[in-house]
Amino acid sequence: MLSRRSLLLAPMLATATGAYGVGIEPLLHTNVTRYLVRPASWPAGLKLKVAVIADVHACQPWMDIERIGQIVQLTNALGADLIVLLGDYVAGHNKITAIVPDHDWADALGNLRAPLGVYAILGNHDWWADKSAQSLRRGPIAARLALEKAGIPVLENDNIRLTKDGKDFWVAGLAEQEALLGYSSGRYVKRGIDDLEATLAAVPQDAPVVLLVHEPDIFPRVPERVSVTLAGHTHGGQVRLLGNALFAPSQLSLTYCYGHFFEGGRHLIVSGGLGCSWWPVRFGMPPEIVLVEIQGQVS
């Protein structure tokens, strides 16, 4: 039987936990989570550090320009060879005091610096927020234009060859898997503009490649020749109790909700991201920047 003291403390604890999840963890903590992966397809002697920023969801007061600037400084200080942005730059919920205009968050991210450059893909909220693109059923969307104006190339079903220590590798960016909203046969549907085959078509079969995707749902279709797939979107569940996510946008996103997955010789790393969607709360899943070190296998 619960004591009277327990009954009095329970609502106080619930209130304090809720206040932490809404007012502290989303705003103050930014972890750096590190992974080391050794894909079979990665060249011996090529060591690559990739910093990953996912799901910024710029808005006031939760992710204002000052906060984004702090994240940029922290990311730059990691000494990564390459920085990648995995989409969802715009607000993902309406529990905000003001939007952050596209050109403001893009200009802030434009201060990211890495020897091999900064590359971006787009997310579902970036597409959903662009009413003109939804009406026309095509891009380029406002988020892409803002990123490119800030000097950050955007990869949509496209790839680029980079070189480090005299060795080539490719970065490929998949277009959004849930870009367009609408109805089909009376059902609400989300239609993607992603084309995995086209994204990898120009990459030589035996070349090392890092694949950037927003949703991890595509992972079962990723061929083994892809060295590492980097994803965001899930926010790690955003609220985790006893290490378990309470919610994810889809069953596959729940399967690949957070962390490092290794299946059939393929590596997937899913970032917990930085911002919030649905509701401005994170609990047990602090905002994070991910640093991935990719090395060849030890013989």
mmCIF file of C-alpha atoms in Angstrom:
data_model
loop_
_atom_site.group_PDB
_atom_site.id
_atom_site.type_symbol
_atom_site.label_atom_id
_atom_site.label_comp_id
_atom_site.label_asym_id
_atom_site.label_seq_id
_atom_site.Cartn_x
_atom_site.Cartn_y
_atom_site.Cartn_z
ATOM 1 C CA MET A 1 0.000 0.000 0.000
ATOM 2 C CA LEU A 2 1.261 3.459 -0.869
ATOM 3 C CA SER A 3 1.970 5.728 2.064
ATOM 4 C CA ARG A 4 0.514 9.212 2.299
ATOM 5 C CA ARG A 5 4.012 10.582 1.709
ATOM 6 C CA SER A 6 4.322 8.545 -1.498
ATOM 7 C CA LEU A 7 0.978 9.818 -2.696
ATOM 8 C CA LEU A 8 2.105 13.397 -2.112
ATOM 9 C CA LEU A 9 5.491 12.897 -3.737
ATOM 10 C CA ALA A 10 4.189 11.168 -6.883
ATOM 11 C CA PRO A 11 2.614 14.242 -8.547
ATOM 12 C CA MET A 12 5.609 16.352 -7.535
ATOM 13 C CA LEU A 13 7.951 13.850 -9.177
ATOM 14 C CA ALA A 14 5.793 13.715 -12.305
ATOM 15 C CA THR A 15 5.760 17.517 -12.500
ATOM 16 C CA ALA A 16 9.529 17.734 -12.030
ATOM 17 C CA THR A 17 10.130 15.021 -14.653
ATOM 18 C CA GLY A 18 7.862 16.774 -17.125
ATOM 19 C CA ALA A 19 9.552 20.119 -16.497
ATOM 20 C CA TYR A 20 12.944 18.519 -17.105
ATOM 21 C CA GLY A 21 11.760 16.888 -20.332
ATOM 22 C CA VAL A 22 10.266 20.099 -21.694
ATOM 23 C CA GLY A 23 12.406 22.856 -20.219
ATOM 24 C CA ILE A 24 15.859 21.395 -19.625
ATOM 25 C CA GLU A 25 16.843 18.400 -21.736
ATOM 26 C CA PRO A 26 15.712 19.870 -25.096
ATOM 27 C CA LEU A 27 17.375 23.220 -24.391
ATOM 28 C CA LEU A 28 20.580 22.711 -22.457
ATOM 29 C CA HIS A 29 22.170 19.336 -23.125
ATOM 30 C CA THR A 30 23.991 18.529 -26.358
ATOM 31 C CA ASN A 31 25.904 15.269 -26.300
ATOM 32 C CA VAL A 32 28.613 14.142 -28.698
ATOM 33 C CA THR A 33 28.058 10.476 -29.503
ATOM 34 C CA ARG A 34 30.964 8.639 -31.140
ATOM 35 C CA TYR A 35 31.004 5.517 -33.284
ATOM 36 C CA LEU A 36 33.830 3.537 -34.880
ATOM 37 C CA VAL A 37 32.874 1.384 -37.864
ATOM 38 C CA ARG A 38 35.069 -0.881 -40.009
ATOM 39 C CA PRO A 39 33.180 -1.747 -43.205
ATOM 40 C CA ALA A 40 34.546 -4.561 -45.347
ATOM 41 C CA SER A 41 34.291 -2.257 -48.379
ATOM 42 C CA TRP A 42 36.378 0.530 -46.845
ATOM 43 C CA PRO A 43 39.994 0.964 -48.052
ATOM 44 C CA ALA A 44 42.803 0.081 -45.668
ATOM 45 C CA GLY A 45 44.694 3.182 -44.585
ATOM 46 C CA LEU A 46 41.762 5.574 -45.126
ATOM 47 C CA LYS A 47 40.555 7.039 -41.843
ATOM 48 C CA LEU A 48 37.588 9.366 -42.148
ATOM 49 C CA LYS A 49 35.815 11.323 -39.421
ATOM 50 C CA VAL A 50 32.275 12.416 -40.262
ATOM 51 C CA ALA A 51 30.287 14.787 -38.040
ATOM 52 C CA VAL A 52 26.529 14.337 -38.327
ATOM 53 C CA ILE A 53 23.886 16.975 -37.600
ATOM 54 C CA ALA A 54 20.278 15.809 -37.853
ATOM 55 C CA ASP A 55 16.801 17.197 -37.147
ATOM 56 C CA VAL A 56 17.630 20.732 -36.078
ATOM 57 C CA HIS A 57 13.954 21.820 -36.210
ATOM 58 C CA ALA A 58 14.704 25.524 -35.881
ATOM 59 C CA CYS A 59 12.138 27.498 -33.895
ATOM 60 C CA GLN A 60 11.815 29.781 -30.899
ATOM 61 C CA PRO A 61 12.330 29.212 -28.031
ATOM 62 C CA TRP A 62 13.532 25.611 -28.390
ATOM 63 C CA MET A 63 16.082 25.953 -31.198
ATOM 64 C CA ASP A 64 16.814 29.592 -31.867
ATOM 65 C CA ILE A 65 19.729 31.058 -33.805
ATOM 66 C CA GLU A 66 21.901 31.356 -30.698
ATOM 67 C CA ARG A 67 21.424 27.680 -29.934
ATOM 68 C CA ILE A 68 22.153 26.689 -33.545
ATOM 69 C CA GLY A 69 25.293 28.829 -33.387
ATOM 70 C CA GLN A 70 26.441 26.923 -30.302
ATOM 71 C CA ILE A 71 25.854 23.613 -32.089
ATOM 72 C CA VAL A 72 27.875 24.872 -35.061
ATOM 73 C CA GLN A 73 30.777 25.835 -32.793
ATOM 74 C CA LEU A 74 30.703 22.477 -31.030
ATOM 75 C CA THR A 75 30.613 20.626 -34.338
ATOM 76 C CA ASN A 76 33.491 22.631 -35.800
ATOM 77 C CA ALA A 77 35.570 21.887 -32.691
ATOM 78 C CA LEU A 78 35.292 18.111 -33.274
ATOM 79 C CA GLY A 79 37.897 18.233 -36.032
ATOM 80 C CA ALA A 80 35.865 16.149 -38.469
ATOM 81 C CA ASP A 81 37.069 15.689 -42.037
ATOM 82 C CA LEU A 82 33.516 16.026 -43.322
ATOM 83 C CA ILE A 83 30.227 17.382 -41.949
ATOM 84 C CA VAL A 84 26.849 16.103 -43.146
ATOM 85 C CA LEU A 85 23.362 17.447 -42.445
ATOM 86 C CA LEU A 86 20.533 14.914 -42.529
ATOM 87 C CA GLY A 87 17.437 17.066 -42.954
ATOM 88 C CA ASP A 88 14.491 18.525 -41.018
ATOM 89 C CA TYR A 89 15.779 22.043 -40.493
ATOM 90 C CA VAL A 90 12.345 23.646 -40.049
ATOM 91 C CA ALA A 91 10.090 23.442 -36.996
ATOM 92 C CA GLY A 92 8.377 20.086 -36.541
ATOM 93 C CA HIS A 93 5.522 21.191 -34.257
ATOM 94 C CA ASN A 94 3.431 24.276 -33.512
ATOM 95 C CA LYS A 95 4.260 24.627 -29.805
ATOM 96 C CA ILE A 96 6.549 27.582 -30.573
ATOM 97 C CA THR A 97 6.697 31.300 -29.951
ATOM 98 C CA ALA A 98 8.002 32.138 -33.446
ATOM 99 C CA ILE A 99 9.407 30.486 -36.537
ATOM 100 C CA VAL A 100 13.050 30.915 -37.498
ATOM 101 C CA PRO A 101 13.150 32.022 -41.168
ATOM 102 C CA ASP A 102 14.896 29.685 -43.587
ATOM 103 C CA HIS A 103 17.625 32.141 -44.453
ATOM 104 C CA ASP A 104 18.477 32.617 -40.750
ATOM 105 C CA TRP A 105 18.978 28.944 -39.830
ATOM 106 C CA ALA A 106 20.706 28.295 -43.152
ATOM 107 C CA ASP A 107 23.107 31.195 -42.635
ATOM 108 C CA ALA A 108 23.921 29.873 -39.165
ATOM 109 C CA LEU A 109 24.639 26.394 -40.547
ATOM 110 C CA GLY A 110 26.701 28.050 -43.269
ATOM 111 C CA ASN A 111 29.361 28.686 -40.616
ATOM 112 C CA LEU A 112 30.127 24.961 -40.399
ATOM 113 C CA ARG A 113 33.658 24.177 -41.536
ATOM 114 C CA ALA A 114 35.412 20.927 -42.458
ATOM 115 C CA PRO A 115 38.400 20.194 -44.753
ATOM 116 C CA LEU A 116 36.340 18.024 -47.126
ATOM 117 C CA GLY A 117 33.265 20.220 -46.969
ATOM 118 C CA VAL A 118 29.688 20.283 -45.678
ATOM 119 C CA TYR A 119 26.886 18.441 -47.501
ATOM 120 C CA ALA A 120 23.158 18.237 -46.835
ATOM 121 C CA ILE A 121 20.051 16.267 -47.629
ATOM 122 C CA LEU A 122 16.443 17.253 -46.930
ATOM 123 C CA GLY A 123 13.819 15.880 -44.546
ATOM 124 C CA ASN A 124 10.081 15.313 -44.550
ATOM 125 C CA HIS A 125 9.274 18.446 -42.532
ATOM 126 C CA ASP A 126 11.295 20.576 -44.948
ATOM 127 C CA TRP A 127 9.068 19.333 -47.759
ATOM 128 C CA TRP A 128 5.807 19.496 -45.807
ATOM 129 C CA ALA A 129 6.466 23.106 -44.771
ATOM 130 C CA ASP A 130 6.755 24.256 -48.405
ATOM 131 C CA LYS A 131 3.132 24.699 -49.463
ATOM 132 C CA SER A 132 4.109 25.761 -52.979
ATOM 133 C CA ALA A 133 6.125 22.587 -53.532
ATOM 134 C CA GLN A 134 3.242 20.502 -52.174
ATOM 135 C CA SER A 135 0.864 22.203 -54.604
ATOM 136 C CA LEU A 136 3.202 21.862 -57.589
ATOM 137 C CA ARG A 137 4.264 18.340 -56.508
ATOM 138 C CA ARG A 138 7.922 19.189 -57.081
ATOM 139 C CA GLY A 139 10.891 21.166 -55.781
ATOM 140 C CA PRO A 140 13.284 22.797 -55.379
ATOM 141 C CA ILE A 141 11.890 23.556 -51.941
ATOM 142 C CA ALA A 142 12.650 26.656 -49.886
ATOM 143 C CA ALA A 143 14.961 24.759 -47.516
ATOM 144 C CA ARG A 144 17.153 23.599 -50.378
ATOM 145 C CA LEU A 145 17.396 27.085 -51.844
ATOM 146 C CA ALA A 146 18.320 28.534 -48.435
ATOM 147 C CA LEU A 147 21.045 25.930 -47.847
ATOM 148 C CA GLU A 148 22.540 26.433 -51.290
ATOM 149 C CA LYS A 149 22.498 30.213 -50.860
ATOM 150 C CA ALA A 150 24.422 29.673 -47.603
ATOM 151 C CA GLY A 151 27.045 27.698 -49.536
ATOM 152 C CA ILE A 152 25.962 24.169 -48.534
ATOM 153 C CA PRO A 153 25.443 21.727 -51.446
ATOM 154 C CA VAL A 154 22.263 19.642 -51.245
ATOM 155 C CA LEU A 155 22.282 16.074 -52.555
ATOM 156 C CA GLU A 156 18.925 14.760 -53.796
ATOM 157 C CA ASN A 157 19.387 11.374 -55.487
ATOM 158 C CA ASP A 158 22.899 12.562 -56.229
ATOM 159 C CA ASN A 159 26.473 11.879 -55.197
ATOM 160 C CA ILE A 160 29.909 13.448 -55.092
ATOM 161 C CA ARG A 161 33.419 12.015 -55.165
ATOM 162 C CA LEU A 162 35.832 13.189 -52.465
ATOM 163 C CA THR A 163 39.488 12.399 -51.814
ATOM 164 C CA LYS A 164 41.433 12.006 -48.578
ATOM 165 C CA ASP A 165 45.035 10.853 -48.257
ATOM 166 C CA GLY A 166 45.096 10.082 -51.970
ATOM 167 C CA LYS A 167 42.104 7.712 -51.723
ATOM 168 C CA ASP A 168 38.712 8.347 -53.297
ATOM 169 C CA PHE A 169 35.333 7.750 -51.686
ATOM 170 C CA TRP A 170 31.792 8.843 -52.498
ATOM 171 C CA VAL A 171 29.097 10.636 -50.523
ATOM 172 C CA ALA A 172 25.613 9.878 -51.846
ATOM 173 C CA GLY A 173 22.451 11.660 -50.737
ATOM 174 C CA LEU A 174 18.995 10.111 -51.076
ATOM 175 C CA ALA A 175 16.024 12.375 -51.762
ATOM 176 C CA GLU A 176 13.156 12.485 -49.279
ATOM 177 C CA GLN A 177 11.144 9.275 -48.814
ATOM 178 C CA GLU A 178 7.979 11.069 -47.592
ATOM 179 C CA ALA A 179 8.150 14.292 -49.571
ATOM 180 C CA LEU A 180 4.624 14.747 -50.909
ATOM 181 C CA LEU A 181 1.368 14.558 -48.962
ATOM 182 C CA GLY A 182 -1.985 13.714 -50.493
ATOM 183 C CA TYR A 183 -4.816 11.255 -50.956
ATOM 184 C CA SER A 184 -5.014 8.163 -53.103
ATOM 185 C CA SER A 185 -8.156 6.029 -53.370
ATOM 186 C CA GLY A 186 -9.563 7.882 -50.379
ATOM 187 C CA ARG A 187 -6.500 7.154 -48.236
ATOM 188 C CA TYR A 188 -4.003 9.673 -46.873
ATOM 189 C CA VAL A 189 -0.583 8.844 -48.311
ATOM 190 C CA LYS A 190 2.975 10.114 -48.246
ATOM 191 C CA ARG A 191 4.859 9.789 -51.517
ATOM 192 C CA GLY A 192 8.610 9.815 -51.772
ATOM 193 C CA ILE A 193 10.821 11.209 -54.501
ATOM 194 C CA ASP A 194 13.718 8.963 -53.499
ATOM 195 C CA ASP A 195 15.506 6.841 -56.085
ATOM 196 C CA LEU A 196 18.166 4.645 -54.506
ATOM 197 C CA GLU A 197 19.295 3.134 -57.792
ATOM 198 C CA ALA A 198 19.798 6.534 -59.421
ATOM 199 C CA THR A 199 21.574 7.822 -56.303
ATOM 200 C CA LEU A 200 24.206 5.079 -56.580
ATOM 201 C CA ALA A 201 24.257 4.725 -60.372
ATOM 202 C CA ALA A 202 27.325 6.873 -60.967
ATOM 203 C CA VAL A 203 29.300 5.332 -58.086
ATOM 204 C CA PRO A 204 31.701 2.586 -59.250
ATOM 205 C CA GLN A 205 30.673 -0.851 -57.970
ATOM 206 C CA ASP A 206 33.840 -1.349 -55.924
ATOM 207 C CA ALA A 207 34.029 2.222 -54.569
ATOM 208 C CA PRO A 208 33.595 3.071 -50.875
ATOM 209 C CA VAL A 209 30.422 5.084 -50.359
ATOM 210 C CA VAL A 210 28.738 6.840 -47.450
ATOM 211 C CA LEU A 211 24.982 7.082 -47.982
ATOM 212 C CA LEU A 212 22.982 9.924 -46.411
ATOM 213 C CA VAL A 213 19.270 9.288 -45.811
ATOM 214 C CA HIS A 214 16.694 11.039 -43.681
ATOM 215 C CA GLU A 215 14.478 8.090 -42.740
ATOM 216 C CA PRO A 216 16.249 4.847 -41.801
ATOM 217 C CA ASP A 217 13.328 2.890 -43.326
ATOM 218 C CA ILE A 218 15.280 2.470 -46.579
ATOM 219 C CA PHE A 219 18.024 0.418 -44.903
ATOM 220 C CA PRO A 220 16.729 -3.082 -45.819
ATOM 221 C CA ARG A 221 17.063 -2.076 -49.490
ATOM 222 C CA VAL A 222 20.567 -0.616 -49.225
ATOM 223 C CA PRO A 223 23.075 -2.805 -51.107
ATOM 224 C CA GLU A 224 26.061 -4.290 -49.309
ATOM 225 C CA ARG A 225 28.470 -2.209 -51.378
ATOM 226 C CA VAL A 226 27.414 0.869 -49.370
ATOM 227 C CA SER A 227 30.011 1.186 -46.611
ATOM 228 C CA VAL A 228 27.930 3.172 -44.095
ATOM 229 C CA THR A 229 24.382 4.552 -44.129
ATOM 230 C CA LEU A 230 23.739 7.614 -41.943
ATOM 231 C CA ALA A 231 20.161 8.488 -40.946
ATOM 232 C CA GLY A 232 18.143 10.768 -38.682
ATOM 233 C CA HIS A 233 14.360 11.375 -38.510
ATOM 234 C CA THR A 234 13.501 9.245 -35.469
ATOM 235 C CA HIS A 235 14.960 11.540 -32.770
ATOM 236 C CA GLY A 236 15.869 8.271 -31.085
ATOM 237 C CA GLY A 237 12.206 8.051 -30.091
ATOM 238 C CA GLN A 238 12.545 11.501 -28.457
ATOM 239 C CA VAL A 239 11.259 10.003 -25.198
ATOM 240 C CA ARG A 240 12.974 6.853 -23.928
ATOM 241 C CA LEU A 241 12.205 4.967 -20.746
ATOM 242 C CA LEU A 242 14.561 2.234 -19.544
ATOM 243 C CA GLY A 243 16.399 2.600 -22.842
ATOM 244 C CA ASN A 244 13.304 1.915 -24.948
ATOM 245 C CA ALA A 245 11.695 4.335 -27.384
ATOM 246 C CA LEU A 246 8.019 4.998 -26.748
ATOM 247 C CA PHE A 247 7.235 6.147 -30.276
ATOM 248 C CA ALA A 248 8.624 6.230 -33.803
ATOM 249 C CA PRO A 249 7.104 7.480 -37.080
ATOM 250 C CA SER A 250 6.849 3.972 -38.605
ATOM 251 C CA GLN A 251 7.491 0.345 -37.762
ATOM 252 C CA LEU A 252 10.828 0.352 -39.601
ATOM 253 C CA SER A 253 11.785 3.607 -37.901
ATOM 254 C CA LEU A 254 11.063 1.876 -34.606
ATOM 255 C CA THR A 255 13.159 -1.116 -35.667
ATOM 256 C CA TYR A 256 16.038 1.200 -36.592
ATOM 257 C CA CYS A 257 15.252 3.865 -34.028
ATOM 258 C CA TYR A 258 18.647 4.743 -32.611
ATOM 259 C CA GLY A 259 22.287 3.733 -32.641
ATOM 260 C CA HIS A 260 24.506 1.417 -34.685
ATOM 261 C CA PHE A 261 23.003 -1.485 -36.628
ATOM 262 C CA PHE A 262 24.940 -4.155 -38.506
ATOM 263 C CA GLU A 263 23.051 -6.455 -40.851
ATOM 264 C CA GLY A 264 24.273 -8.578 -43.753
ATOM 265 C CA GLY A 265 27.625 -6.825 -43.840
ATOM 266 C CA ARG A 266 25.972 -3.408 -43.873
ATOM 267 C CA HIS A 267 26.329 -0.631 -41.303
ATOM 268 C CA LEU A 268 23.601 1.855 -40.324
ATOM 269 C CA ILE A 269 23.985 4.655 -37.798
ATOM 270 C CA VAL A 270 20.839 6.515 -36.715
ATOM 271 C CA SER A 271 21.329 9.833 -34.944
ATOM 272 C CA GLY A 272 19.098 10.893 -32.072
ATOM 273 C CA GLY A 273 19.076 14.369 -33.599
ATOM 274 C CA LEU A 274 18.905 17.768 -31.968
ATOM 275 C CA GLY A 275 15.410 19.220 -32.043
ATOM 276 C CA CYS A 276 11.848 18.122 -31.413
ATOM 277 C CA SER A 277 8.799 17.273 -33.468
ATOM 278 C CA TRP A 278 5.202 16.410 -32.473
ATOM 279 C CA TRP A 279 5.825 17.992 -29.047
ATOM 280 C CA PRO A 280 8.719 20.012 -27.539
ATOM 281 C CA VAL A 281 9.896 17.321 -25.152
ATOM 282 C CA ARG A 282 12.918 15.045 -24.964
ATOM 283 C CA PHE A 283 13.431 12.654 -22.089
ATOM 284 C CA GLY A 284 16.144 10.033 -21.816
ATOM 285 C CA MET A 285 17.292 11.084 -25.284
ATOM 286 C CA PRO A 286 19.397 14.250 -25.037
ATOM 287 C CA PRO A 287 20.104 16.187 -28.235
ATOM 288 C CA GLU A 288 23.257 14.931 -29.878
ATOM 289 C CA ILE A 289 25.858 15.528 -32.522
ATOM 290 C CA VAL A 290 27.246 12.277 -33.909
ATOM 291 C CA LEU A 291 30.887 11.723 -34.808
ATOM 292 C CA VAL A 292 31.515 8.626 -36.941
ATOM 293 C CA GLU A 293 35.045 7.372 -37.556
ATOM 294 C CA ILE A 294 35.282 5.052 -40.535
ATOM 295 C CA GLN A 295 38.325 2.795 -40.914
ATOM 296 C CA GLY A 296 39.253 -0.245 -42.943
ATOM 297 C CA GLN A 297 39.110 -3.653 -41.337
ATOM 298 C CA VAL A 298 42.086 -4.883 -39.364
ATOM 299 C CA SER A 299 43.726 -7.877 -41.074
#
